[in-house]
PDB file of C-alpha atoms in Angstrom:
ATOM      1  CA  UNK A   9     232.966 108.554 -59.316  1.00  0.00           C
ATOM      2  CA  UNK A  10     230.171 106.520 -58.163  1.00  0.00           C
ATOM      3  CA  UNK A  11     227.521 107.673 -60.359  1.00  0.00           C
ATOM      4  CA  UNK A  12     226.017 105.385 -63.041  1.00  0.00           C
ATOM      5  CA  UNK A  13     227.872 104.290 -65.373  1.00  0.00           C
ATOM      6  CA  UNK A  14     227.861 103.280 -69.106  1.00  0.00           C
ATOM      7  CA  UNK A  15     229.733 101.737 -71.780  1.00  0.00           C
ATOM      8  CA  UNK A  16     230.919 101.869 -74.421  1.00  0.00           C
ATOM      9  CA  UNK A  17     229.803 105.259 -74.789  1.00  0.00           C
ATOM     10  CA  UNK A  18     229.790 105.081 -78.449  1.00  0.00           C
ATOM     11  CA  UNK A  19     229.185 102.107 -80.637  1.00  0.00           C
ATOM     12  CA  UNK A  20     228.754 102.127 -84.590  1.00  0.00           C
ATOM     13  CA  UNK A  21     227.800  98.747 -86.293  1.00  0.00           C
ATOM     14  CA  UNK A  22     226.695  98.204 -89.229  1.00  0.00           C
ATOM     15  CA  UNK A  23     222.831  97.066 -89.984  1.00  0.00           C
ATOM     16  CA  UNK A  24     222.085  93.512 -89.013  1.00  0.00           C
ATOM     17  CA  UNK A  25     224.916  93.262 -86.320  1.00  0.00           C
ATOM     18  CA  UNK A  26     223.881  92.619 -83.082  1.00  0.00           C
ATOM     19  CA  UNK A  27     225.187  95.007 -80.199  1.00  0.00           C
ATOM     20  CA  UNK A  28     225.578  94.697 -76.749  1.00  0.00           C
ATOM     21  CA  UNK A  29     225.584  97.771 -74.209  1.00  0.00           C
ATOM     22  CA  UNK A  30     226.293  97.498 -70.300  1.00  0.00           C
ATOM     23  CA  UNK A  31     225.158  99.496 -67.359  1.00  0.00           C
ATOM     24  CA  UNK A  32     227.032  99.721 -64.017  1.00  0.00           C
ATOM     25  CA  UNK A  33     224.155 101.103 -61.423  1.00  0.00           C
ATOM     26  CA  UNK A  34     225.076 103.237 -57.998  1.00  0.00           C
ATOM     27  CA  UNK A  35     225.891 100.349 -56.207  1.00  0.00           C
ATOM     28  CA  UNK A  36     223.134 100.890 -52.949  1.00  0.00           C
ATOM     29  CA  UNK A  37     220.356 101.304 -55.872  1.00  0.00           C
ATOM     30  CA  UNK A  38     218.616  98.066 -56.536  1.00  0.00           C
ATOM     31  CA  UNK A  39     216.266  99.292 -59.192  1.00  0.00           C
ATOM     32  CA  UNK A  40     217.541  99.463 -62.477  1.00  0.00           C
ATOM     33  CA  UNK A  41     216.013 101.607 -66.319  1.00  0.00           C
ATOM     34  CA  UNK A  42     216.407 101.707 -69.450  1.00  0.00           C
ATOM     35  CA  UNK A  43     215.608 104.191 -71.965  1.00  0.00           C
ATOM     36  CA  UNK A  44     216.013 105.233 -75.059  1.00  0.00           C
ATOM     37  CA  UNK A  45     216.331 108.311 -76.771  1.00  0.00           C
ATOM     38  CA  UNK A  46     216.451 110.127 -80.159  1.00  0.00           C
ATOM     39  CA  UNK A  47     217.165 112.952 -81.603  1.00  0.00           C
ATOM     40  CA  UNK A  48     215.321 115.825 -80.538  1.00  0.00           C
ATOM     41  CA  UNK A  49     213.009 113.947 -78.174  1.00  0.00           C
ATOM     42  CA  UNK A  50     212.904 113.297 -74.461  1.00  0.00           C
ATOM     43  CA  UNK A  51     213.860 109.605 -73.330  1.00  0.00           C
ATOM     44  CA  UNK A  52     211.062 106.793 -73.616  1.00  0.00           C
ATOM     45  CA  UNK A  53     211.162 103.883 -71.065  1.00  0.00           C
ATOM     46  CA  UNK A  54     212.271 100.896 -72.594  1.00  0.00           C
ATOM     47  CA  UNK A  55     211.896  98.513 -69.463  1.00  0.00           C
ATOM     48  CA  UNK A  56     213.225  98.188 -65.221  1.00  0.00           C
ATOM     49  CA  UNK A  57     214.196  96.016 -63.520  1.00  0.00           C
ATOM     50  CA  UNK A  58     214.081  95.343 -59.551  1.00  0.00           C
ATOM     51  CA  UNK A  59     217.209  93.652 -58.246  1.00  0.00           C
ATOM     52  CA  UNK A  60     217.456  90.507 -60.708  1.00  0.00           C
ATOM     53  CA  UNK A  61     213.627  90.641 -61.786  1.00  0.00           C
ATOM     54  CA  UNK A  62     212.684  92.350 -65.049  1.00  0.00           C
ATOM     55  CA  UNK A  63     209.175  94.163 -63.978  1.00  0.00           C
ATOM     56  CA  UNK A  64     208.209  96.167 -66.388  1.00  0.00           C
ATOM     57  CA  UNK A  65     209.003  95.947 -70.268  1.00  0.00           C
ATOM     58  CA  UNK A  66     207.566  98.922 -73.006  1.00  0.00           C
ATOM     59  CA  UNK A  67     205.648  98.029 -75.789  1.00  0.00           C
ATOM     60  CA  UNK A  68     208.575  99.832 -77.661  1.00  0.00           C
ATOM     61  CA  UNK A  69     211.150  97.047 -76.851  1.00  0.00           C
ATOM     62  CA  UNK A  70     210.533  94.353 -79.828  1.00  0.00           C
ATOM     63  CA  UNK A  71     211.548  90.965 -79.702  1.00  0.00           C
ATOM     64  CA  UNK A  72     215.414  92.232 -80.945  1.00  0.00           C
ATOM     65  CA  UNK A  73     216.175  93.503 -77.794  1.00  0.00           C
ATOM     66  CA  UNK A  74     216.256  91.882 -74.717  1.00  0.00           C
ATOM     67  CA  UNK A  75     218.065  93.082 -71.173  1.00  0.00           C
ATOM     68  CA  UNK A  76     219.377  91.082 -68.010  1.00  0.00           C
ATOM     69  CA  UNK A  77     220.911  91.747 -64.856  1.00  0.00           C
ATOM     70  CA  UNK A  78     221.321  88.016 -63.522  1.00  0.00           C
ATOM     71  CA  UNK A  79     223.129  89.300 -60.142  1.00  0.00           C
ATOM     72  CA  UNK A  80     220.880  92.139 -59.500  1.00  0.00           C
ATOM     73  CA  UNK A  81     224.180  94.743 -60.106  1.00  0.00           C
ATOM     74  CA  UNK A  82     225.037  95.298 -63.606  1.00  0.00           C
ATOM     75  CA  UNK A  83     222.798  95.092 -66.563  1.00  0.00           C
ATOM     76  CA  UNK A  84     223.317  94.293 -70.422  1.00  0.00           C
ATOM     77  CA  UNK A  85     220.591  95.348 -73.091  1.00  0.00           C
ATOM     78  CA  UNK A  86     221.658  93.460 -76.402  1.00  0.00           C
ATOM     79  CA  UNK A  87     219.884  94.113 -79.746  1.00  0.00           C
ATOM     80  CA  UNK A  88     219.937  91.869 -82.452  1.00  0.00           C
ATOM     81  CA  UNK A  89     219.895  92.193 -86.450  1.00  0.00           C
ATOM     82  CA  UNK A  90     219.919  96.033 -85.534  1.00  0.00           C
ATOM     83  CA  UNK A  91     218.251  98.242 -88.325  1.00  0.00           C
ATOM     84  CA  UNK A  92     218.580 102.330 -89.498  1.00  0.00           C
ATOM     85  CA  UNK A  93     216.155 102.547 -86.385  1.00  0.00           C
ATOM     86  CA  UNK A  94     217.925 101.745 -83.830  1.00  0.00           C
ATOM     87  CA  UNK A  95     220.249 104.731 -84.081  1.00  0.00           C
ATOM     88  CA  UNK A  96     219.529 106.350 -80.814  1.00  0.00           C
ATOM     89  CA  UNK A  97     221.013 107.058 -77.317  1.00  0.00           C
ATOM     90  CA  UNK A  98     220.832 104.206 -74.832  1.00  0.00           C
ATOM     91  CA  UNK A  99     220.333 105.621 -71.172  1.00  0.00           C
ATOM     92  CA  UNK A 100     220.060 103.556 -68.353  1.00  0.00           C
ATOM     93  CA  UNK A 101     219.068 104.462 -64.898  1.00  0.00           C
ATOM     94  CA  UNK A 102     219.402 103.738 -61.243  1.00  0.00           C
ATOM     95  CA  UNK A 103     216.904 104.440 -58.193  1.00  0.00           C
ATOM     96  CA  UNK A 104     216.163 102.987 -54.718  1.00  0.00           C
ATOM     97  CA  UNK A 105     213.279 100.702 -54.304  1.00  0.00           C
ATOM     98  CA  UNK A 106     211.100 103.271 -52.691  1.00  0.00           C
ATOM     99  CA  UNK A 107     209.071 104.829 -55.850  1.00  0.00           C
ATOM    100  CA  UNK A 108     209.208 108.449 -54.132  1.00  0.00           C
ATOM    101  CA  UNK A 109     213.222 108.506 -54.932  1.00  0.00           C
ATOM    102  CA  UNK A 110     214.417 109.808 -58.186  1.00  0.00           C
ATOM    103  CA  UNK A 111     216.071 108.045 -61.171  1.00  0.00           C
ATOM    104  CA  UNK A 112     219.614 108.883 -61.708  1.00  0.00           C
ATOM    105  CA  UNK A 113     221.021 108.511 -64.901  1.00  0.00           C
ATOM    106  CA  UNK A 114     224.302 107.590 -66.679  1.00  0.00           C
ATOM    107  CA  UNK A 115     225.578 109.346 -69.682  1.00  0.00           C
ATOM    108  CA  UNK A 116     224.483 107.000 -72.361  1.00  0.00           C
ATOM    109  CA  UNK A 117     225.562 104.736 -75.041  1.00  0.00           C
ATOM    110  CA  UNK A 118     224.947 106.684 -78.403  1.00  0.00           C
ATOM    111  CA  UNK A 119     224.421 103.888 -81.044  1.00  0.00           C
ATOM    112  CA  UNK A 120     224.797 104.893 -84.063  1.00  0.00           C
ATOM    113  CA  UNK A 121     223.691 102.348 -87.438  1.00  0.00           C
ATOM    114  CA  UNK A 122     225.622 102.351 -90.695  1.00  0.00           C
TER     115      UNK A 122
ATOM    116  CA  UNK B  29     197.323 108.140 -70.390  1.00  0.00           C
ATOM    117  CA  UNK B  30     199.832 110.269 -68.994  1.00  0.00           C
ATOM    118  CA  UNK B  31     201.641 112.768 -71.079  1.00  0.00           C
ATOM    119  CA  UNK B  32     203.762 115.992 -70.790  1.00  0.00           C
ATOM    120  CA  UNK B  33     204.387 118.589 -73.218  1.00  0.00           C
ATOM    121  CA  UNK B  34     206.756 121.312 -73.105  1.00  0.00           C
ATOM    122  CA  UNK B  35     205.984 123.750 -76.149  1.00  0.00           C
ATOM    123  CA  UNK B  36     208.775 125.865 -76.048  1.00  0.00           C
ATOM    124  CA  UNK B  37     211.226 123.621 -78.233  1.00  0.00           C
ATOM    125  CA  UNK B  38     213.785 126.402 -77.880  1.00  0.00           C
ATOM    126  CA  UNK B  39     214.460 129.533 -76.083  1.00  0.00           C
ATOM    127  CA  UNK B  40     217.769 132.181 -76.591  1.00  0.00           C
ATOM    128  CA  UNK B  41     218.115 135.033 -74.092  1.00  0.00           C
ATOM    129  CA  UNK B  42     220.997 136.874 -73.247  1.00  0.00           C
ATOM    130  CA  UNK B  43     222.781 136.071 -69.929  1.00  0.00           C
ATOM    131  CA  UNK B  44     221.715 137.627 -66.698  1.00  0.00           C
ATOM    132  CA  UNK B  45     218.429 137.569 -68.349  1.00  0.00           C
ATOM    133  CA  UNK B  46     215.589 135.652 -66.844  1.00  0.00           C
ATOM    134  CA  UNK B  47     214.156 132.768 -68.196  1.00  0.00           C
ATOM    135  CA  UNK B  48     210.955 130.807 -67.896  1.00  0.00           C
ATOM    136  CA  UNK B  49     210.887 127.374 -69.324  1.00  0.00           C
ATOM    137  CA  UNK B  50     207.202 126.028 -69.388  1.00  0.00           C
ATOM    138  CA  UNK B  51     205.838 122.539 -68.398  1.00  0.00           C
ATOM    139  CA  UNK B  52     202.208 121.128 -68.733  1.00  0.00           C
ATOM    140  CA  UNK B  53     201.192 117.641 -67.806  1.00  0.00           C
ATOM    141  CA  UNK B  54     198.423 115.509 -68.053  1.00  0.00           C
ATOM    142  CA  UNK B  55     197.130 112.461 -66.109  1.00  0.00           C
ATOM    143  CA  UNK B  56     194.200 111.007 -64.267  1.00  0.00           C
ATOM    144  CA  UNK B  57     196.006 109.571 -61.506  1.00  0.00           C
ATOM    145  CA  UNK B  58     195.921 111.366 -57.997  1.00  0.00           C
ATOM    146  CA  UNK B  59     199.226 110.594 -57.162  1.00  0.00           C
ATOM    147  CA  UNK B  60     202.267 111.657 -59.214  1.00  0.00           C
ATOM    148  CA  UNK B  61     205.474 112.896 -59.056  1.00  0.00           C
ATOM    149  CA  UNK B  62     206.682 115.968 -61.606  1.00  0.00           C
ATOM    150  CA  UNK B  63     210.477 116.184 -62.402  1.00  0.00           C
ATOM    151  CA  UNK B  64     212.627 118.494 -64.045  1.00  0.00           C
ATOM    152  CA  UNK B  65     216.308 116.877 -65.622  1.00  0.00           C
ATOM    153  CA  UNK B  66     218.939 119.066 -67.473  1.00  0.00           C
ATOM    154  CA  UNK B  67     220.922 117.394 -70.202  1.00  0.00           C
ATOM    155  CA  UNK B  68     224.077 119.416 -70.911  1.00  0.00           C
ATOM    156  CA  UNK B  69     225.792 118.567 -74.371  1.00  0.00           C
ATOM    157  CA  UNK B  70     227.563 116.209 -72.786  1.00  0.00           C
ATOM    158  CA  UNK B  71     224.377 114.200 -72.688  1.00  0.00           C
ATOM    159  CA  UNK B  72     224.019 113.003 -68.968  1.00  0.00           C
ATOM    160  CA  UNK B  73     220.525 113.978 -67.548  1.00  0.00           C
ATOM    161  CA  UNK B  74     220.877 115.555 -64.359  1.00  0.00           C
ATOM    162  CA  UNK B  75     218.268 115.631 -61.527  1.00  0.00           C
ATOM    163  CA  UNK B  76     217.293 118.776 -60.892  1.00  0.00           C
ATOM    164  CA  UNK B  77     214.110 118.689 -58.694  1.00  0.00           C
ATOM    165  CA  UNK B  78     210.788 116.345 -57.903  1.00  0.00           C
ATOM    166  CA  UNK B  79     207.615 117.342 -56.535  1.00  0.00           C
ATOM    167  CA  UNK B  80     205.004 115.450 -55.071  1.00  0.00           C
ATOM    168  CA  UNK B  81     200.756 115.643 -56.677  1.00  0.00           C
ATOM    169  CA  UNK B  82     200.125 116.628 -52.547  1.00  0.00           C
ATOM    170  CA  UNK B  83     202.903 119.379 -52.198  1.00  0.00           C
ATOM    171  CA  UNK B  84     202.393 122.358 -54.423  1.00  0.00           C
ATOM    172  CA  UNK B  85     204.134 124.915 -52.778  1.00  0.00           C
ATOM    173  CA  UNK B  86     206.720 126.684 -54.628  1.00  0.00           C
ATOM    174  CA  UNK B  87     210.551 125.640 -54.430  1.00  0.00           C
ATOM    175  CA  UNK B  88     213.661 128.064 -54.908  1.00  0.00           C
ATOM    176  CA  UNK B  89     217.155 126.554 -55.268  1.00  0.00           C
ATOM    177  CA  UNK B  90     219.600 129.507 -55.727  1.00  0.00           C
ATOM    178  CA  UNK B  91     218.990 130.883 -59.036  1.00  0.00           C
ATOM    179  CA  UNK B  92     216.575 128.178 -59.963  1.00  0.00           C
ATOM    180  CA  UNK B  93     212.512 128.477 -58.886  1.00  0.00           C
ATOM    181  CA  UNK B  94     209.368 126.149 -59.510  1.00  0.00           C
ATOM    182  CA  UNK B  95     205.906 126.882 -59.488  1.00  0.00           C
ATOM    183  CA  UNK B  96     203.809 124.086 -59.282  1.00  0.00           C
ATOM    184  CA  UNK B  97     199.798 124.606 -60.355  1.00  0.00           C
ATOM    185  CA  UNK B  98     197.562 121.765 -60.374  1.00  0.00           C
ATOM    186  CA  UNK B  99     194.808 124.089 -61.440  1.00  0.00           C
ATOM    187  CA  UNK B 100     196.327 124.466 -64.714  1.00  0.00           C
ATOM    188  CA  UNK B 101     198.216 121.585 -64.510  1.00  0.00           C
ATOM    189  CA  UNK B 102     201.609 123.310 -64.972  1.00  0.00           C
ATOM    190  CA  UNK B 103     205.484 122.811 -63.421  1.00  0.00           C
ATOM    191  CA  UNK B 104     207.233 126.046 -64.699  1.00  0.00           C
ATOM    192  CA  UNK B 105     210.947 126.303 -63.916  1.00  0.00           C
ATOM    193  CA  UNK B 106     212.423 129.227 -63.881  1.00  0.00           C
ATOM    194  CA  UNK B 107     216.002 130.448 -63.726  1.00  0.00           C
ATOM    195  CA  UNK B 108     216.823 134.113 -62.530  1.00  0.00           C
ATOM    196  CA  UNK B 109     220.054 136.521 -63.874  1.00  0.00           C
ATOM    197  CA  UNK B 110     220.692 133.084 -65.993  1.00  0.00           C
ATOM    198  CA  UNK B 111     224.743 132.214 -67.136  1.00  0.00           C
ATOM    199  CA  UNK B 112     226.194 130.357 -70.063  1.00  0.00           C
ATOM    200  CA  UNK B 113     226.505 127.251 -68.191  1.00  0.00           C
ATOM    201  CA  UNK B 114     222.725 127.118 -68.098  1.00  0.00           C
ATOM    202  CA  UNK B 115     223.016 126.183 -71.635  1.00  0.00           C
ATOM    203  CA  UNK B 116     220.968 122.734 -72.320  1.00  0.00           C
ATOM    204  CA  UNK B 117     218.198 121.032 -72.509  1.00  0.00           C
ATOM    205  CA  UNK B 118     215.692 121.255 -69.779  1.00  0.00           C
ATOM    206  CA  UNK B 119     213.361 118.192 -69.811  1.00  0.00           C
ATOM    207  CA  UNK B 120     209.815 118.524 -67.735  1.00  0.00           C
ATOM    208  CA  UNK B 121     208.871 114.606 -66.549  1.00  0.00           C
ATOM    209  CA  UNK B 122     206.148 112.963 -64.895  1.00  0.00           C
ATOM    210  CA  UNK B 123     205.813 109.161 -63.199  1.00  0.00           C
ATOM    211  CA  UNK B 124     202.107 108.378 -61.449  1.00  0.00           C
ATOM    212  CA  UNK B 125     202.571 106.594 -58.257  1.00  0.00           C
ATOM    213  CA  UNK B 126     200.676 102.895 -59.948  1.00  0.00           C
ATOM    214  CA  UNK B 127     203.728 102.797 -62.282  1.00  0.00           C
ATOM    215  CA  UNK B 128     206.321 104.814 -60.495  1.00  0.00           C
ATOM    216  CA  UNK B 129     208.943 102.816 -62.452  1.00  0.00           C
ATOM    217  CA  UNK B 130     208.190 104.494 -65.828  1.00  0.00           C
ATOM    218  CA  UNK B 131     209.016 108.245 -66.337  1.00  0.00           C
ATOM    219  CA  UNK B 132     207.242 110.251 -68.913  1.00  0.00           C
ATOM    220  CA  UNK B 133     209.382 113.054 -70.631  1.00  0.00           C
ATOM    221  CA  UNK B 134     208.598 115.709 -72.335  1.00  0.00           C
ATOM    222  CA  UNK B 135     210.509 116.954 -76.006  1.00  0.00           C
ATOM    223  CA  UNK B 136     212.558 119.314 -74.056  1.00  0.00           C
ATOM    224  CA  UNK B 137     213.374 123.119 -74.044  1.00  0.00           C
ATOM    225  CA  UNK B 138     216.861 123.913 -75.943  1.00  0.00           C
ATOM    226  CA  UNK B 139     217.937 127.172 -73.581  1.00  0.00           C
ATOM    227  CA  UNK B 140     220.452 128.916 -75.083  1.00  0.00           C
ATOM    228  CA  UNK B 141     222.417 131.599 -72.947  1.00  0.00           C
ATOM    229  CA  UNK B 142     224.484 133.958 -75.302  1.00  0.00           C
ATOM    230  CA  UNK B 143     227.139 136.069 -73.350  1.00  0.00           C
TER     231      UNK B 143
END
């Protein structure tokens, strides 16, 4: 399967733990998303990055969270001191560089907040 | 600011039935791109289709169909003699070409095929 992928695909922590999730892009795809996304909503960008460089971060990703991808392939998100909040699915997202290609996703990381 | 609103939150028809899910975005930008994803209950989003702001003709992919109108600023999907495995949520998006990074998605359709 070379599609993108995502683990753990369930985590459940309790509040105040910190979590860590990891994203494994198509390998060719050198732009890199995250969203997140709750119940009954569509998925809100959190923040991409382009190769190694984080671009663009949402005004939705508080100083908790924070993402890397230090090679330019794989990326971690990692929230800290999580809270009831939090409890969402974690998607992350692949593309080529050129803006006219489309965002493929992975099947998420459902966090879940005890 | 860009948004998209799809105010169908769910729709149940009986299979072979068609169905038309609706889509209406907003934005100021000239250039943009409209999606559509499915999200089965397994919970991946799968690409389904993108259109260009400069390409409005309509697109028909087997059983699926797209009508694009920037007069009303619409991007209905529709899906002819539908089928159980059509079952999921249909999300309408749209990115604007000075922040093609970002996608904006709607709340989703729930379609609901019942055999």
């Amino acid at each position: 399967d070379t599609g993108v992928s995502q683990d753990p695909r369930h985590k459940i922590t309790k509040r105040g733990q910190n979590v860590t999730f990891r994203c494994d892009p198509i390998s060719e795809h050198n732009r890199l998303y995250w969203y997140r996304q709750t119940l009954g909503q569509g998925p809100e960008f959190l923040t991409y990055f382009q190769n190694e460089a984080q671009l663009e971060k949402s005004r939705l990703l508080s100083d908790r969270f924070s993402a890397e991808r230090p090679k330019g392939s794989f990326s971690t998100l990692e929230i800290q001191r999580t809270e009831q909040g939090d409890s969402a699915m974690y998607l992350c997202a692949s593309s080529l560089s050129d803006s006219n290609q489309p965002q493929h996703f992975g099947d998420g990381t459902r966090l879940s907040i005890l | 600011a860009q948004k998209v609103t799809q105010a169908q939150t769910e729709i149940s028809v009986v299979e072979k039935e068609d169905v038309t899910l609706d889509c209406v975005y907003e934005t100021r930008d000239t250039t943009y791109y409209l999606f559509w994803y499915k999200q089965p209950p397994s919970g991946e989003l799968v690409f389904l289709i993108r259109r260009n702001s400069f390409d409005e003709q309509n697109e028909i992919s087997g059983r699926y169909s797209w009508n694009f109108q920037k007069s009303t600023s619409s991007f209905n999907f529709t899906i002819t003699a539908s089928q159980v495995v059509d079952s999921a949520v249909y999300f309408c998006a749209l990115s604007v070409y000075s922040s093609a990074s970002k996608i904006i998605f709607g709340s989703g359709t729930r379609l609901s095929i019942r055999p």
